[in-house]
Amino acid sequence: MIRAEIIRRKAAGDIVGYRVEGHALFADEGNDIVCAGVSAVAVGAVNAAEAVAGVKLLVRMEKGLLHAAVPDQVPDAAREKLETVLEAMTVMLRTIEKSYGSYIRIKEIYK
């Protein structure tokens, strides 16, 4: 099972990080469309944050784990673009969860 956590700031509700961990086990390695979809969305958001908003997320990645955090100092001009990227990522992950809920669980954490 893949577990994803979207971490939000309690006061503002904006996304300050996310964590995706585990394996879907939908199919054999190399043929698992759930793992491939989730990986593409999660890694794509890291790349889009930099390409679209100019923000380099703080990332830790290893087999079966991606943890990304928004740096403390993000210019106001970039913050709205970054939030759009991260909210789009959340919608995409929720869409996968809706179709493949036995293989992925998403929860939102407010800190």
Short mmCIF file of C-alpha atoms in Angstrom, two decimals:
data_model
loop_
_atom_site.label_atom_id
_atom_site.label_comp_id
_atom_site.label_asym_id
_atom_site.label_seq_id
_atom_site.Cartn_x
_atom_site.Cartn_y
_atom_site.Cartn_z
CA MET A 1 0.00 0.00 0.00
CA ILE A 2 1.20 3.51 -0.81
CA ARG A 3 0.70 6.04 1.95
CA ALA A 4 0.77 9.72 1.06
CA GLU A 5 0.66 12.60 3.49
CA ILE A 6 -0.02 16.16 2.44
CA ILE A 7 1.32 18.47 5.14
CA ARG A 8 -0.45 21.81 5.52
CA ARG A 9 0.13 24.84 7.68
CA LYS A 10 -2.71 24.93 10.19
CA ALA A 11 -3.24 28.70 10.11
CA ALA A 12 -3.21 29.29 6.34
CA GLY A 13 -3.97 25.81 5.00
CA ASP A 14 -1.20 26.05 2.42
CA ILE A 15 0.90 22.99 1.62
CA VAL A 16 4.32 23.00 3.28
CA GLY A 17 5.38 19.49 2.32
CA TYR A 18 4.38 15.99 1.35
CA ARG A 19 5.53 12.43 1.87
CA VAL A 20 4.84 9.40 -0.33
CA GLU A 21 5.93 6.02 0.96
CA GLY A 22 5.47 2.34 0.17
CA HIS A 23 4.57 0.25 -2.83
CA ALA A 24 1.12 -0.33 -4.31
CA LEU A 25 1.60 -4.03 -5.10
CA PHE A 26 -1.05 -3.65 -7.80
CA ALA A 27 1.13 -5.64 -10.22
CA ASP A 28 4.66 -6.98 -10.54
CA GLU A 29 7.51 -4.47 -10.39
CA GLY A 30 7.85 -2.75 -13.73
CA ASN A 31 4.17 -3.29 -14.57
CA ASP A 32 2.54 -1.54 -11.61
CA ILE A 33 0.51 1.35 -13.04
CA VAL A 34 -0.48 2.61 -9.60
CA CYS A 35 3.13 2.94 -8.45
CA ALA A 36 4.11 4.47 -11.78
CA GLY A 37 1.27 7.01 -11.67
CA VAL A 38 1.93 8.04 -8.07
CA SER A 39 5.66 8.29 -8.70
CA ALA A 40 5.16 10.40 -11.80
CA VAL A 41 2.86 12.80 -9.95
CA ALA A 42 5.05 13.09 -6.82
CA VAL A 43 8.36 13.51 -8.67
CA GLY A 44 6.70 15.69 -11.30
CA ALA A 45 5.58 18.09 -8.56
CA VAL A 46 9.20 18.47 -7.38
CA ASN A 47 10.25 19.28 -10.95
CA ALA A 48 7.26 21.58 -11.59
CA ALA A 49 7.90 23.53 -8.37
CA GLU A 50 11.30 24.49 -9.71
CA ALA A 51 10.28 24.95 -13.37
CA VAL A 52 7.04 26.87 -12.77
CA ALA A 53 7.56 28.64 -9.44
CA GLY A 54 11.35 28.78 -9.31
CA VAL A 55 11.32 27.04 -5.91
CA LYS A 56 13.68 24.18 -5.19
CA LEU A 57 11.92 21.90 -2.71
CA LEU A 58 13.96 20.21 0.01
CA VAL A 59 13.82 16.57 -1.09
CA ARG A 60 14.77 13.21 0.36
CA MET A 61 14.29 10.33 -2.05
CA GLU A 62 15.11 6.67 -1.69
CA LYS A 63 13.52 3.43 -2.82
CA GLY A 64 9.87 3.54 -1.82
CA LEU A 65 10.06 7.03 -0.26
CA LEU A 66 9.81 10.63 -1.40
CA HIS A 67 9.68 13.42 1.16
CA ALA A 68 9.49 17.01 -0.09
CA ALA A 69 9.33 20.16 2.00
CA VAL A 70 8.84 23.79 1.05
CA PRO A 71 11.80 25.93 2.15
CA ASP A 72 11.09 28.47 4.89
CA GLN A 73 11.84 31.48 2.71
CA VAL A 74 9.74 31.54 -0.47
CA PRO A 75 9.23 34.93 -2.16
CA ASP A 76 5.60 36.06 -2.29
CA ALA A 77 5.71 36.14 -6.10
CA ALA A 78 6.58 32.43 -6.19
CA ARG A 79 4.31 31.28 -3.35
CA GLU A 80 1.05 31.41 -5.34
CA LYS A 81 2.56 29.49 -8.27
CA LEU A 82 4.04 26.93 -5.91
CA GLU A 83 0.73 26.46 -4.11
CA THR A 84 -1.00 25.89 -7.47
CA VAL A 85 1.55 23.20 -8.36
CA LEU A 86 1.16 21.46 -5.00
CA GLU A 87 -2.65 21.66 -5.00
CA ALA A 88 -2.67 20.20 -8.54
CA MET A 89 -0.47 17.36 -7.30
CA THR A 90 -2.96 16.72 -4.50
CA VAL A 91 -5.86 16.57 -6.95
CA MET A 92 -3.95 14.10 -9.14
CA LEU A 93 -3.11 11.86 -6.17
CA ARG A 94 -6.76 11.98 -5.01
CA THR A 95 -7.85 10.99 -8.52
CA ILE A 96 -5.59 7.93 -8.39
CA GLU A 97 -6.91 7.13 -4.91
CA LYS A 98 -10.49 7.33 -6.16
CA SER A 99 -9.81 4.70 -8.83
CA TYR A 100 -7.31 2.54 -6.92
CA GLY A 101 -8.24 3.10 -3.26
CA SER A 102 -7.16 -0.40 -2.24
CA TYR A 103 -3.58 0.48 -3.18
CA ILE A 104 -3.13 4.08 -2.00
CA ARG A 105 -4.27 6.08 1.02
CA ILE A 106 -3.89 9.84 1.29
CA LYS A 107 -4.26 11.89 4.43
CA GLU A 108 -3.83 15.56 5.10
CA ILE A 109 -2.00 16.68 8.21
CA TYR A 110 -2.30 20.18 9.64
CA LYS A 111 0.70 21.49 11.61
#
